[in-house]
Structures are given as structure tokens and as C-alpha cells.
Amino acid sequence: EDKVVQSPLSLVVHEGDTVTLNCSYEVTNFRSLLWYKQEKKAPTFLFMLTSSGIEKKSGRLSSILDKKELFSILNITATQTGDSAVYLCAVEARGSGYALNFGKGTSLLVTP
Amino acid sequence: DGGITQSPKYLFRKEGQNVTLSCEQNLNHDAMYWYRQDPGQGLRLIYYSQIVNDFQKGDIAEGYSVSREKKESFPLTVTSAQKNPTAFYLCASSIGHNTEAFFGQGTRLTVV
């Protein structure tokens, strides 16, 4: 059975801190790993990773994939209160019709 | 504007009633999905469809049914056989594999 495990499940930090969110996976026929941010309703896309060791970066957010160790991290530097959200990791595998298998998410709260 | 529209945003249902959640997209995407989100559970796949007139069961399909008569539309029916239907339902679509999925704003269903 495919599994996606995120850690920690929740996190509270102060503005300006740097955080690292973890995602490990066990899937058959891996295709890609995606990160989403969910603030209230619709998850919004952050990154898609398909190759090991290549960092994707967008402003203060960055992410990298290790296909040998089967995990990914999402880093947020100089956190702001607007970064408070649930961060979802999802994996696409062959045989599931492009559907994404999600982890339970990490709930991040950034306090002023 | 291109996007995915789910309706209604909030839905109340009496026990024993069937209810249908609407999902429409104008992104010209072939693939569409339904997920259920419960607190602390992440997103779980109910049904997915890769093409018109074809759909497949996801991990938690029992008590749900779908149709895909048009490319733009993928309605989900929550039947009386679903034992615990109170949840947040998200519809998504994508072009195909190794592409991001776009999400609607969700429908919160409450059984009273």
C-alpha cells in the first residue's frame, strides 16, 4: 500500500524563524512529488519535484527531493504570519490515473 | 477566468438522503478527481476520471457515485450508504501525469 508521511504534524514558530517540513513516501512506480499550501479551502500549488537533488525555489520557499532515501523537504526562511497554513505533500504514482496520494499535512502557525 | 467551480459551498443533508455535489472546470483538463478531507486525515481519494465516460474508484469509494458525461463536469453523489458523510469535499483537475492538480474551493457537507 502506498504511503506518504509528513512530519511534524504541527509546528509553532516565531516570525523570522526558518522551518523545515518533511515528507517521506513509499509508493510503487513513483512519478512525482508535489507540495501544496492550504490556507482555508483550496490547496494552492507550490512545487513539483521529479528529479533527485535539484532544488526548486520560489522566494523564501524551497524544496528538494531525494529519490534514493524517498523523502522531500520544504524549507521556509524568514517566516511571516502569512505563511501560517497547512502544507500538504502528495505523490503521483503510475497506475493511479494521475491521482495524487496525500500525506496528512503539517499545520504551521507563525506567531508575531 | 479559467478555474474549477464547486457548488454549493455549504450543504446540509438529513440522514438517509442522497445529495449531489457539483464540480465544473473550464481548463480543458482531461483528468478530474474527488477528494474527501477530514480533520487530521489529509486528503483521501474517492473517485477519479481520466477521460469522458470513464472513471475509477479511489481509496474510499464506498457510499459514493460519480458520472463523467462531459469533459467539464464531474458530479459526486453521496448516497445514504455512506456511513459518515460529514466532511469537506474537494474537486480537482489536471492535464495528465507529472502536472499539478488545480483545486476547487470545496463543499462542506454536514449531515443533520
JSON list of C-alpha atoms in Angstrom, two decimals:
[
{"chain": "A", "resi": 1, "resn": "GLU", "atom": "CA", "xyz": [0.00, 0.00, 0.00]},
{"chain": "A", "resi": 2, "resn": "ASP", "atom": "CA", "xyz": [1.31, 3.44, -0.96]},
{"chain": "A", "resi": 3, "resn": "LYS", "atom": "CA", "xyz": [2.15, 5.73, 1.96]},
{"chain": "A", "resi": 4, "resn": "VAL", "atom": "CA", "xyz": [3.01, 9.41, 2.33]},
{"chain": "A", "resi": 5, "resn": "VAL", "atom": "CA", "xyz": [4.08, 10.51, 5.81]},
{"chain": "A", "resi": 6, "resn": "GLN", "atom": "CA", "xyz": [4.60, 14.12, 6.82]},
{"chain": "A", "resi": 7, "resn": "SER", "atom": "CA", "xyz": [6.31, 15.42, 9.91]},
{"chain": "A", "resi": 8, "resn": "PRO", "atom": "CA", "xyz": [5.83, 17.20, 12.13]},
{"chain": "A", "resi": 9, "resn": "LEU", "atom": "CA", "xyz": [2.04, 17.24, 12.11]},
{"chain": "A", "resi": 10, "resn": "SER", "atom": "CA", "xyz": [2.02, 20.70, 13.66]},
{"chain": "A", "resi": 11, "resn": "LEU", "atom": "CA", "xyz": [4.53, 23.41, 14.34]},
{"chain": "A", "resi": 12, "resn": "VAL", "atom": "CA", "xyz": [4.52, 26.83, 16.01]},
{"chain": "A", "resi": 13, "resn": "VAL", "atom": "CA", "xyz": [7.32, 29.29, 15.25]},
{"chain": "A", "resi": 14, "resn": "HIS", "atom": "CA", "xyz": [8.03, 33.00, 15.63]},
{"chain": "A", "resi": 15, "resn": "GLU", "atom": "CA", "xyz": [8.19, 35.38, 12.71]},
{"chain": "A", "resi": 16, "resn": "GLY", "atom": "CA", "xyz": [11.65, 35.35, 11.19]},
{"chain": "A", "resi": 17, "resn": "ASP", "atom": "CA", "xyz": [12.39, 31.74, 12.06]},
{"chain": "A", "resi": 18, "resn": "THR", "atom": "CA", "xyz": [13.36, 29.16, 9.42]},
{"chain": "A", "resi": 19, "resn": "VAL", "atom": "CA", "xyz": [11.31, 25.96, 9.27]},
{"chain": "A", "resi": 20, "resn": "THR", "atom": "CA", "xyz": [11.83, 22.61, 7.58]},
{"chain": "A", "resi": 21, "resn": "LEU", "atom": "CA", "xyz": [8.88, 20.38, 6.79]},
{"chain": "A", "resi": 22, "resn": "ASN", "atom": "CA", "xyz": [9.45, 16.71, 5.99]},
{"chain": "A", "resi": 23, "resn": "CYS", "atom": "CA", "xyz": [7.73, 14.28, 3.68]},
{"chain": "A", "resi": 24, "resn": "SER", "atom": "CA", "xyz": [8.68, 10.61, 3.29]},
{"chain": "A", "resi": 25, "resn": "TYR", "atom": "CA", "xyz": [6.99, 8.22, 0.91]},
{"chain": "A", "resi": 26, "resn": "GLU", "atom": "CA", "xyz": [6.66, 4.59, -0.05]},
{"chain": "A", "resi": 27, "resn": "VAL", "atom": "CA", "xyz": [4.98, 4.22, -3.42]},
{"chain": "A", "resi": 28, "resn": "THR", "atom": "CA", "xyz": [5.21, 1.82, -6.29]},
{"chain": "A", "resi": 29, "resn": "ASN", "atom": "CA", "xyz": [6.32, 3.37, -9.58]},
{"chain": "A", "resi": 30, "resn": "PHE", "atom": "CA", "xyz": [6.96, 6.91, -8.36]},
{"chain": "A", "resi": 31, "resn": "ARG", "atom": "CA", "xyz": [6.34, 9.70, -10.85]},
{"chain": "A", "resi": 32, "resn": "SER", "atom": "CA", "xyz": [6.46, 12.99, -8.98]},
{"chain": "A", "resi": 33, "resn": "LEU", "atom": "CA", "xyz": [6.13, 14.67, -5.58]},
{"chain": "A", "resi": 34, "resn": "LEU", "atom": "CA", "xyz": [4.15, 17.86, -5.11]},
{"chain": "A", "resi": 35, "resn": "TRP", "atom": "CA", "xyz": [3.83, 20.40, -2.31]},
{"chain": "A", "resi": 36, "resn": "TYR", "atom": "CA", "xyz": [0.67, 22.41, -1.73]},
{"chain": "A", "resi": 37, "resn": "LYS", "atom": "CA", "xyz": [-0.29, 25.18, 0.70]},
{"chain": "A", "resi": 38, "resn": "GLN", "atom": "CA", "xyz": [-3.81, 25.13, 2.13]},
{"chain": "A", "resi": 39, "resn": "GLU", "atom": "CA", "xyz": [-4.90, 28.25, 3.98]},
{"chain": "A", "resi": 40, "resn": "LYS", "atom": "CA", "xyz": [-8.65, 27.91, 4.18]},
{"chain": "A", "resi": 41, "resn": "LYS", "atom": "CA", "xyz": [-10.19, 25.92, 1.38]},
{"chain": "A", "resi": 42, "resn": "ALA", "atom": "CA", "xyz": [-8.50, 25.21, -1.93]},
{"chain": "A", "resi": 43, "resn": "PRO", "atom": "CA", "xyz": [-4.91, 23.90, -1.77]},
{"chain": "A", "resi": 44, "resn": "THR", "atom": "CA", "xyz": [-2.60, 26.02, -3.92]},
{"chain": "A", "resi": 45, "resn": "PHE", "atom": "CA", "xyz": [0.35, 24.55, -5.77]},
{"chain": "A", "resi": 46, "resn": "LEU", "atom": "CA", "xyz": [3.88, 25.26, -4.59]},
{"chain": "A", "resi": 47, "resn": "PHE", "atom": "CA", "xyz": [6.34, 22.84, -6.21]},
{"chain": "A", "resi": 48, "resn": "MET", "atom": "CA", "xyz": [6.55, 19.69, -8.26]},
{"chain": "A", "resi": 49, "resn": "LEU", "atom": "CA", "xyz": [9.69, 17.55, -7.96]},
{"chain": "A", "resi": 50, "resn": "THR", "atom": "CA", "xyz": [10.62, 14.69, -10.23]},
{"chain": "A", "resi": 51, "resn": "SER", "atom": "CA", "xyz": [14.42, 14.51, -10.07]},
{"chain": "A", "resi": 52, "resn": "SER", "atom": "CA", "xyz": [16.71, 13.97, -7.11]},
{"chain": "A", "resi": 53, "resn": "GLY", "atom": "CA", "xyz": [18.95, 16.72, -5.85]},
{"chain": "A", "resi": 54, "resn": "ILE", "atom": "CA", "xyz": [17.53, 19.58, -7.88]},
{"chain": "A", "resi": 55, "resn": "GLU", "atom": "CA", "xyz": [16.31, 22.37, -5.63]},
{"chain": "A", "resi": 56, "resn": "LYS", "atom": "CA", "xyz": [13.18, 24.22, -6.60]},
{"chain": "A", "resi": 57, "resn": "LYS", "atom": "CA", "xyz": [12.96, 27.75, -5.23]},
{"chain": "A", "resi": 58, "resn": "SER", "atom": "CA", "xyz": [10.29, 30.42, -5.07]},
{"chain": "A", "resi": 59, "resn": "GLY", "atom": "CA", "xyz": [11.05, 33.45, -2.93]},
{"chain": "A", "resi": 60, "resn": "ARG", "atom": "CA", "xyz": [11.54, 32.29, 0.64]},
{"chain": "A", "resi": 61, "resn": "LEU", "atom": "CA", "xyz": [10.34, 28.76, -0.10]},
{"chain": "A", "resi": 62, "resn": "SER", "atom": "CA", "xyz": [12.49, 25.96, -1.45]},
{"chain": "A", "resi": 63, "resn": "SER", "atom": "CA", "xyz": [12.16, 22.23, -1.81]},
{"chain": "A", "resi": 64, "resn": "ILE", "atom": "CA", "xyz": [14.30, 19.26, -2.74]},
{"chain": "A", "resi": 65, "resn": "LEU", "atom": "CA", "xyz": [13.74, 15.57, -3.41]},
{"chain": "A", "resi": 66, "resn": "ASP", "atom": "CA", "xyz": [15.88, 12.56, -2.52]},
{"chain": "A", "resi": 67, "resn": "LYS", "atom": "CA", "xyz": [14.67, 9.58, -4.55]},
{"chain": "A", "resi": 68, "resn": "LYS", "atom": "CA", "xyz": [17.20, 7.23, -3.01]},
{"chain": "A", "resi": 69, "resn": "GLU", "atom": "CA", "xyz": [16.09, 7.91, 0.56]},
{"chain": "A", "resi": 70, "resn": "LEU", "atom": "CA", "xyz": [12.46, 8.52, -0.52]},
{"chain": "A", "resi": 71, "resn": "PHE", "atom": "CA", "xyz": [11.88, 11.88, 1.07]},
{"chain": "A", "resi": 72, "resn": "SER", "atom": "CA", "xyz": [11.47, 15.55, 0.37]},
{"chain": "A", "resi": 73, "resn": "ILE", "atom": "CA", "xyz": [11.82, 18.68, 2.47]},
{"chain": "A", "resi": 74, "resn": "LEU", "atom": "CA", "xyz": [10.15, 22.05, 2.20]},
{"chain": "A", "resi": 75, "resn": "ASN", "atom": "CA", "xyz": [12.09, 24.96, 3.67]},
{"chain": "A", "resi": 76, "resn": "ILE", "atom": "CA", "xyz": [10.64, 28.33, 4.54]},
{"chain": "A", "resi": 77, "resn": "THR", "atom": "CA", "xyz": [13.12, 31.04, 5.55]},
{"chain": "A", "resi": 78, "resn": "ALA", "atom": "CA", "xyz": [12.34, 34.30, 7.36]},
{"chain": "A", "resi": 79, "resn": "THR", "atom": "CA", "xyz": [8.81, 33.12, 8.10]},
{"chain": "A", "resi": 80, "resn": "GLN", "atom": "CA", "xyz": [5.91, 35.58, 8.12]},
{"chain": "A", "resi": 81, "resn": "THR", "atom": "CA", "xyz": [2.46, 35.33, 9.66]},
{"chain": "A", "resi": 82, "resn": "GLY", "atom": "CA", "xyz": [1.09, 34.87, 6.14]},
{"chain": "A", "resi": 83, "resn": "ASP", "atom": "CA", "xyz": [2.94, 31.57, 5.93]},
{"chain": "A", "resi": 84, "resn": "SER", "atom": "CA", "xyz": [0.54, 30.13, 8.51]},
{"chain": "A", "resi": 85, "resn": "ALA", "atom": "CA", "xyz": [-1.26, 27.29, 6.74]},
{"chain": "A", "resi": 86, "resn": "VAL", "atom": "CA", "xyz": [-1.41, 23.55, 6.31]},
{"chain": "A", "resi": 87, "resn": "TYR", "atom": "CA", "xyz": [1.32, 22.30, 3.99]},
{"chain": "A", "resi": 88, "resn": "LEU", "atom": "CA", "xyz": [0.42, 19.17, 2.07]},
{"chain": "A", "resi": 89, "resn": "CYS", "atom": "CA", "xyz": [2.79, 16.74, 0.42]},
{"chain": "A", "resi": 90, "resn": "ALA", "atom": "CA", "xyz": [1.45, 14.49, -2.34]},
{"chain": "A", "resi": 91, "resn": "VAL", "atom": "CA", "xyz": [2.92, 11.80, -4.56]},
{"chain": "A", "resi": 92, "resn": "GLU", "atom": "CA", "xyz": [1.83, 10.70, -8.00]},
{"chain": "A", "resi": 93, "resn": "ALA", "atom": "CA", "xyz": [2.46, 7.08, -8.94]},
{"chain": "A", "resi": 94, "resn": "ARG", "atom": "CA", "xyz": [1.85, 5.11, -12.11]},
{"chain": "A", "resi": 95, "resn": "GLY", "atom": "CA", "xyz": [-1.32, 3.09, -12.07]},
{"chain": "A", "resi": 96, "resn": "SER", "atom": "CA", "xyz": [-3.48, 5.61, -10.23]},
{"chain": "A", "resi": 97, "resn": "GLY", "atom": "CA", "xyz": [-4.62, 7.62, -13.22]},
{"chain": "A", "resi": 98, "resn": "TYR", "atom": "CA", "xyz": [-2.59, 10.71, -12.31]},
{"chain": "A", "resi": 99, "resn": "ALA", "atom": "CA", "xyz": [-4.34, 10.92, -8.92]},
{"chain": "A", "resi": 100, "resn": "LEU", "atom": "CA", "xyz": [-2.29, 12.25, -6.03]},
{"chain": "A", "resi": 101, "resn": "ASN", "atom": "CA", "xyz": [-1.74, 10.37, -2.77]},
{"chain": "A", "resi": 102, "resn": "PHE", "atom": "CA", "xyz": [-1.60, 12.92, 0.05]},
{"chain": "A", "resi": 103, "resn": "GLY", "atom": "CA", "xyz": [0.01, 12.94, 3.44]},
{"chain": "A", "resi": 104, "resn": "LYS", "atom": "CA", "xyz": [-1.89, 14.24, 6.46]},
{"chain": "A", "resi": 105, "resn": "GLY", "atom": "CA", "xyz": [-0.27, 17.66, 6.23]},
{"chain": "A", "resi": 106, "resn": "THR", "atom": "CA", "xyz": [1.79, 19.85, 8.53]},
{"chain": "A", "resi": 107, "resn": "SER", "atom": "CA", "xyz": [-0.08, 22.65, 10.25]},
{"chain": "A", "resi": 108, "resn": "LEU", "atom": "CA", "xyz": [2.24, 25.66, 10.57]},
{"chain": "A", "resi": 109, "resn": "LEU", "atom": "CA", "xyz": [1.45, 28.61, 12.80]},
{"chain": "A", "resi": 110, "resn": "VAL", "atom": "CA", "xyz": [3.73, 31.65, 12.62]},
{"chain": "A", "resi": 111, "resn": "THR", "atom": "CA", "xyz": [3.28, 33.99, 15.58]},
{"chain": "A", "resi": 112, "resn": "PRO", "atom": "CA", "xyz": [4.20, 37.71, 15.53]},
{"chain": "B", "resi": 1, "resn": "ASP", "atom": "CA", "xyz": [-11.35, 33.28, -15.83]},
{"chain": "B", "resi": 2, "resn": "GLY", "atom": "CA", "xyz": [-10.28, 29.67, -16.02]},
{"chain": "B", "resi": 3, "resn": "GLY", "atom": "CA", "xyz": [-10.78, 27.50, -12.99]},
{"chain": "B", "resi": 4, "resn": "ILE", "atom": "CA", "xyz": [-12.75, 24.93, -11.10]},
{"chain": "B", "resi": 5, "resn": "THR", "atom": "CA", "xyz": [-16.10, 25.74, -9.55]},
{"chain": "B", "resi": 6, "resn": "GLN", "atom": "CA", "xyz": [-17.67, 23.67, -6.83]},
{"chain": "B", "resi": 7, "resn": "SER", "atom": "CA", "xyz": [-21.19, 24.21, -5.59]},
{"chain": "B", "resi": 8, "resn": "PRO", "atom": "CA", "xyz": [-22.69, 24.62, -3.16]},
{"chain": "B", "resi": 9, "resn": "LYS", "atom": "CA", "xyz": [-20.10, 25.82, -0.63]},
{"chain": "B", "resi": 10, "resn": "TYR", "atom": "CA", "xyz": [-22.15, 24.52, 2.29]},
{"chain": "B", "resi": 11, "resn": "LEU", "atom": "CA", "xyz": [-24.66, 21.68, 2.24]},
{"chain": "B", "resi": 12, "resn": "PHE", "atom": "CA", "xyz": [-26.83, 20.18, 4.92]},
{"chain": "B", "resi": 13, "resn": "ARG", "atom": "CA", "xyz": [-28.41, 16.78, 4.49]},
{"chain": "B", "resi": 14, "resn": "LYS", "atom": "CA", "xyz": [-30.69, 14.65, 6.56]},
{"chain": "B", "resi": 15, "resn": "GLU", "atom": "CA", "xyz": [-29.66, 11.09, 7.26]},
{"chain": "B", "resi": 16, "resn": "GLY", "atom": "CA", "xyz": [-30.90, 8.70, 4.60]},
{"chain": "B", "resi": 17, "resn": "GLN", "atom": "CA", "xyz": [-30.90, 11.26, 1.79]},
{"chain": "B", "resi": 18, "resn": "ASN", "atom": "CA", "xyz": [-28.73, 11.25, -1.29]},
{"chain": "B", "resi": 19, "resn": "VAL", "atom": "CA", "xyz": [-27.05, 14.52, -2.24]},
{"chain": "B", "resi": 20, "resn": "THR", "atom": "CA", "xyz": [-25.08, 15.59, -5.32]},
{"chain": "B", "resi": 21, "resn": "LEU", "atom": "CA", "xyz": [-22.06, 17.91, -5.25]},
{"chain": "B", "resi": 22, "resn": "SER", "atom": "CA", "xyz": [-21.27, 19.83, -8.41]},
{"chain": "B", "resi": 23, "resn": "CYS", "atom": "CA", "xyz": [-17.81, 20.29, -9.94]},
{"chain": "B", "resi": 24, "resn": "GLU", "atom": "CA", "xyz": [-17.26, 22.17, -13.20]},
{"chain": "B", "resi": 25, "resn": "GLN", "atom": "CA", "xyz": [-13.96, 23.14, -14.85]},
{"chain": "B", "resi": 26, "resn": "ASN", "atom": "CA", "xyz": [-13.18, 25.30, -17.89]},
{"chain": "B", "resi": 27, "resn": "LEU", "atom": "CA", "xyz": [-9.47, 24.48, -18.01]},
{"chain": "B", "resi": 28, "resn": "ASN", "atom": "CA", "xyz": [-9.91, 21.88, -20.75]},
{"chain": "B", "resi": 29, "resn": "HIS", "atom": "CA", "xyz": [-8.39, 19.25, -18.45]},
{"chain": "B", "resi": 30, "resn": "ASP", "atom": "CA", "xyz": [-8.94, 15.59, -19.21]},
{"chain": "B", "resi": 31, "resn": "ALA", "atom": "CA", "xyz": [-8.47, 14.30, -15.67]},
{"chain": "B", "resi": 32, "resn": "MET", "atom": "CA", "xyz": [-10.73, 15.10, -12.71]},
{"chain": "B", "resi": 33, "resn": "TYR", "atom": "CA", "xyz": [-10.75, 13.91, -9.10]},
{"chain": "B", "resi": 34, "resn": "TRP", "atom": "CA", "xyz": [-12.78, 13.95, -5.92]},
{"chain": "B", "resi": 35, "resn": "TYR", "atom": "CA", "xyz": [-11.12, 14.03, -2.52]},
{"chain": "B", "resi": 36, "resn": "ARG", "atom": "CA", "xyz": [-12.51, 13.99, 0.97]},
{"chain": "B", "resi": 37, "resn": "GLN", "atom": "CA", "xyz": [-10.78, 15.87, 3.79]},
{"chain": "B", "resi": 38, "resn": "ASP", "atom": "CA", "xyz": [-11.40, 15.17, 7.46]},
{"chain": "B", "resi": 39, "resn": "PRO", "atom": "CA", "xyz": [-9.56, 16.86, 10.35]},
{"chain": "B", "resi": 40, "resn": "GLY", "atom": "CA", "xyz": [-6.16, 15.27, 10.81]},
{"chain": "B", "resi": 41, "resn": "GLN", "atom": "CA", "xyz": [-6.66, 12.91, 7.86]},
{"chain": "B", "resi": 42, "resn": "GLY", "atom": "CA", "xyz": [-5.25, 14.79, 4.90]},
{"chain": "B", "resi": 43, "resn": "LEU", "atom": "CA", "xyz": [-6.95, 14.31, 1.51]},
{"chain": "B", "resi": 44, "resn": "ARG", "atom": "CA", "xyz": [-8.29, 10.90, 0.58]},
{"chain": "B", "resi": 45, "resn": "LEU", "atom": "CA", "xyz": [-9.21, 9.94, -2.97]},
{"chain": "B", "resi": 46, "resn": "ILE", "atom": "CA", "xyz": [-12.83, 8.98, -3.62]},
{"chain": "B", "resi": 47, "resn": "TYR", "atom": "CA", "xyz": [-13.05, 8.70, -7.42]},
{"chain": "B", "resi": 48, "resn": "TYR", "atom": "CA", "xyz": [-11.08, 9.84, -10.43]},
{"chain": "B", "resi": 49, "resn": "SER", "atom": "CA", "xyz": [-11.66, 10.12, -14.12]},
{"chain": "B", "resi": 50, "resn": "GLN", "atom": "CA", "xyz": [-9.01, 10.29, -16.82]},
{"chain": "B", "resi": 51, "resn": "ILE", "atom": "CA", "xyz": [-11.39, 10.81, -19.71]},
{"chain": "B", "resi": 52, "resn": "VAL", "atom": "CA", "xyz": [-15.05, 11.37, -20.53]},
{"chain": "B", "resi": 53, "resn": "ASN", "atom": "CA", "xyz": [-17.32, 8.37, -19.88]},
{"chain": "B", "resi": 54, "resn": "ASP", "atom": "CA", "xyz": [-14.67, 6.63, -17.80]},
{"chain": "B", "resi": 55, "resn": "PHE", "atom": "CA", "xyz": [-13.96, 6.75, -14.06]},
{"chain": "B", "resi": 56, "resn": "GLN", "atom": "CA", "xyz": [-12.24, 4.64, -11.43]},
{"chain": "B", "resi": 57, "resn": "LYS", "atom": "CA", "xyz": [-12.69, 4.06, -7.71]},
{"chain": "B", "resi": 58, "resn": "GLY", "atom": "CA", "xyz": [-10.21, 5.61, -5.35]},
{"chain": "B", "resi": 59, "resn": "ASP", "atom": "CA", "xyz": [-9.33, 4.53, -1.83]},
{"chain": "B", "resi": 60, "resn": "ILE", "atom": "CA", "xyz": [-12.68, 5.34, -0.18]},
{"chain": "B", "resi": 61, "resn": "ALA", "atom": "CA", "xyz": [-15.33, 4.96, -2.92]},
{"chain": "B", "resi": 62, "resn": "GLU", "atom": "CA", "xyz": [-17.91, 3.07, -0.85]},
{"chain": "B", "resi": 63, "resn": "GLY", "atom": "CA", "xyz": [-21.12, 5.05, -0.48]},
{"chain": "B", "resi": 64, "resn": "TYR", "atom": "CA", "xyz": [-20.27, 7.44, -3.33]},
{"chain": "B", "resi": 65, "resn": "SER", "atom": "CA", "xyz": [-21.03, 7.51, -7.05]},
{"chain": "B", "resi": 66, "resn": "VAL", "atom": "CA", "xyz": [-19.89, 9.72, -9.94]},
{"chain": "B", "resi": 67, "resn": "SER", "atom": "CA", "xyz": [-20.54, 10.34, -13.62]},
{"chain": "B", "resi": 68, "resn": "ARG", "atom": "CA", "xyz": [-18.44, 11.90, -16.38]},
{"chain": "B", "resi": 69, "resn": "GLU", "atom": "CA", "xyz": [-20.75, 12.63, -19.27]},
{"chain": "B", "resi": 70, "resn": "LYS", "atom": "CA", "xyz": [-19.00, 15.86, -20.21]},
{"chain": "B", "resi": 71, "resn": "LYS", "atom": "CA", "xyz": [-15.34, 16.83, -20.07]},
{"chain": "B", "resi": 72, "resn": "GLU", "atom": "CA", "xyz": [-16.17, 19.90, -17.98]},
{"chain": "B", "resi": 73, "resn": "SER", "atom": "CA", "xyz": [-18.28, 18.22, -15.33]},
{"chain": "B", "resi": 74, "resn": "PHE", "atom": "CA", "xyz": [-17.67, 15.54, -12.69]},
{"chain": "B", "resi": 75, "resn": "PRO", "atom": "CA", "xyz": [-20.53, 15.47, -10.15]},
{"chain": "B", "resi": 76, "resn": "LEU", "atom": "CA", "xyz": [-20.27, 13.42, -6.97]},
{"chain": "B", "resi": 77, "resn": "THR", "atom": "CA", "xyz": [-23.30, 11.82, -5.32]},
{"chain": "B", "resi": 78, "resn": "VAL", "atom": "CA", "xyz": [-23.09, 11.00, -1.65]},
{"chain": "B", "resi": 79, "resn": "THR", "atom": "CA", "xyz": [-25.55, 8.19, -1.09]},
{"chain": "B", "resi": 80, "resn": "SER", "atom": "CA", "xyz": [-27.32, 7.05, 2.05]},
{"chain": "B", "resi": 81, "resn": "ALA", "atom": "CA", "xyz": [-24.92, 4.09, 2.10]},
{"chain": "B", "resi": 82, "resn": "GLN", "atom": "CA", "xyz": [-22.06, 6.39, 3.13]},
{"chain": "B", "resi": 83, "resn": "LYS", "atom": "CA", "xyz": [-21.88, 5.88, 6.89]},
{"chain": "B", "resi": 84, "resn": "ASN", "atom": "CA", "xyz": [-20.07, 9.06, 7.86]},
{"chain": "B", "resi": 85, "resn": "PRO", "atom": "CA", "xyz": [-20.57, 11.65, 5.12]},
{"chain": "B", "resi": 86, "resn": "THR", "atom": "CA", "xyz": [-19.91, 14.82, 7.13]},
{"chain": "B", "resi": 87, "resn": "ALA", "atom": "CA", "xyz": [-16.66, 16.17, 5.66]},
{"chain": "B", "resi": 88, "resn": "PHE", "atom": "CA", "xyz": [-15.05, 18.73, 3.39]},
{"chain": "B", "resi": 89, "resn": "TYR", "atom": "CA", "xyz": [-15.10, 17.64, -0.27]},
{"chain": "B", "resi": 90, "resn": "LEU", "atom": "CA", "xyz": [-12.57, 18.90, -2.79]},
{"chain": "B", "resi": 91, "resn": "CYS", "atom": "CA", "xyz": [-12.71, 18.51, -6.55]},
{"chain": "B", "resi": 92, "resn": "ALA", "atom": "CA", "xyz": [-9.57, 18.83, -8.67]},
{"chain": "B", "resi": 93, "resn": "SER", "atom": "CA", "xyz": [-8.47, 18.57, -12.28]},
{"chain": "B", "resi": 94, "resn": "SER", "atom": "CA", "xyz": [-5.22, 18.18, -14.20]},
{"chain": "B", "resi": 95, "resn": "ILE", "atom": "CA", "xyz": [-3.90, 17.83, -17.73]},
{"chain": "B", "resi": 96, "resn": "GLY", "atom": "CA", "xyz": [-2.29, 14.48, -17.06]},
{"chain": "B", "resi": 97, "resn": "HIS", "atom": "CA", "xyz": [0.65, 12.89, -15.34]},
{"chain": "B", "resi": 98, "resn": "ASN", "atom": "CA", "xyz": [3.51, 14.90, -13.87]},
{"chain": "B", "resi": 99, "resn": "THR", "atom": "CA", "xyz": [1.40, 18.04, -13.83]},
{"chain": "B", "resi": 100, "resn": "GLU", "atom": "CA", "xyz": [-0.10, 19.96, -10.96]},
{"chain": "B", "resi": 101, "resn": "ALA", "atom": "CA", "xyz": [-3.70, 19.45, -9.98]},
{"chain": "B", "resi": 102, "resn": "PHE", "atom": "CA", "xyz": [-5.91, 22.51, -9.61]},
{"chain": "B", "resi": 103, "resn": "PHE", "atom": "CA", "xyz": [-8.48, 22.52, -6.83]},
{"chain": "B", "resi": 104, "resn": "GLY", "atom": "CA", "xyz": [-11.92, 23.99, -6.38]},
{"chain": "B", "resi": 105, "resn": "GLN", "atom": "CA", "xyz": [-12.92, 25.87, -3.22]},
{"chain": "B", "resi": 106, "resn": "GLY", "atom": "CA", "xyz": [-14.61, 22.83, -1.74]},
{"chain": "B", "resi": 107, "resn": "THR", "atom": "CA", "xyz": [-18.04, 21.88, -0.42]},
{"chain": "B", "resi": 108, "resn": "ARG", "atom": "CA", "xyz": [-18.59, 21.35, 3.28]},
{"chain": "B", "resi": 109, "resn": "LEU", "atom": "CA", "xyz": [-21.26, 18.71, 3.78]},
{"chain": "B", "resi": 110, "resn": "THR", "atom": "CA", "xyz": [-22.96, 18.29, 7.13]},
{"chain": "B", "resi": 111, "resn": "VAL", "atom": "CA", "xyz": [-25.42, 15.53, 7.93]},
{"chain": "B", "resi": 112, "resn": "VAL", "atom": "CA", "xyz": [-28.04, 16.61, 10.45]}
]
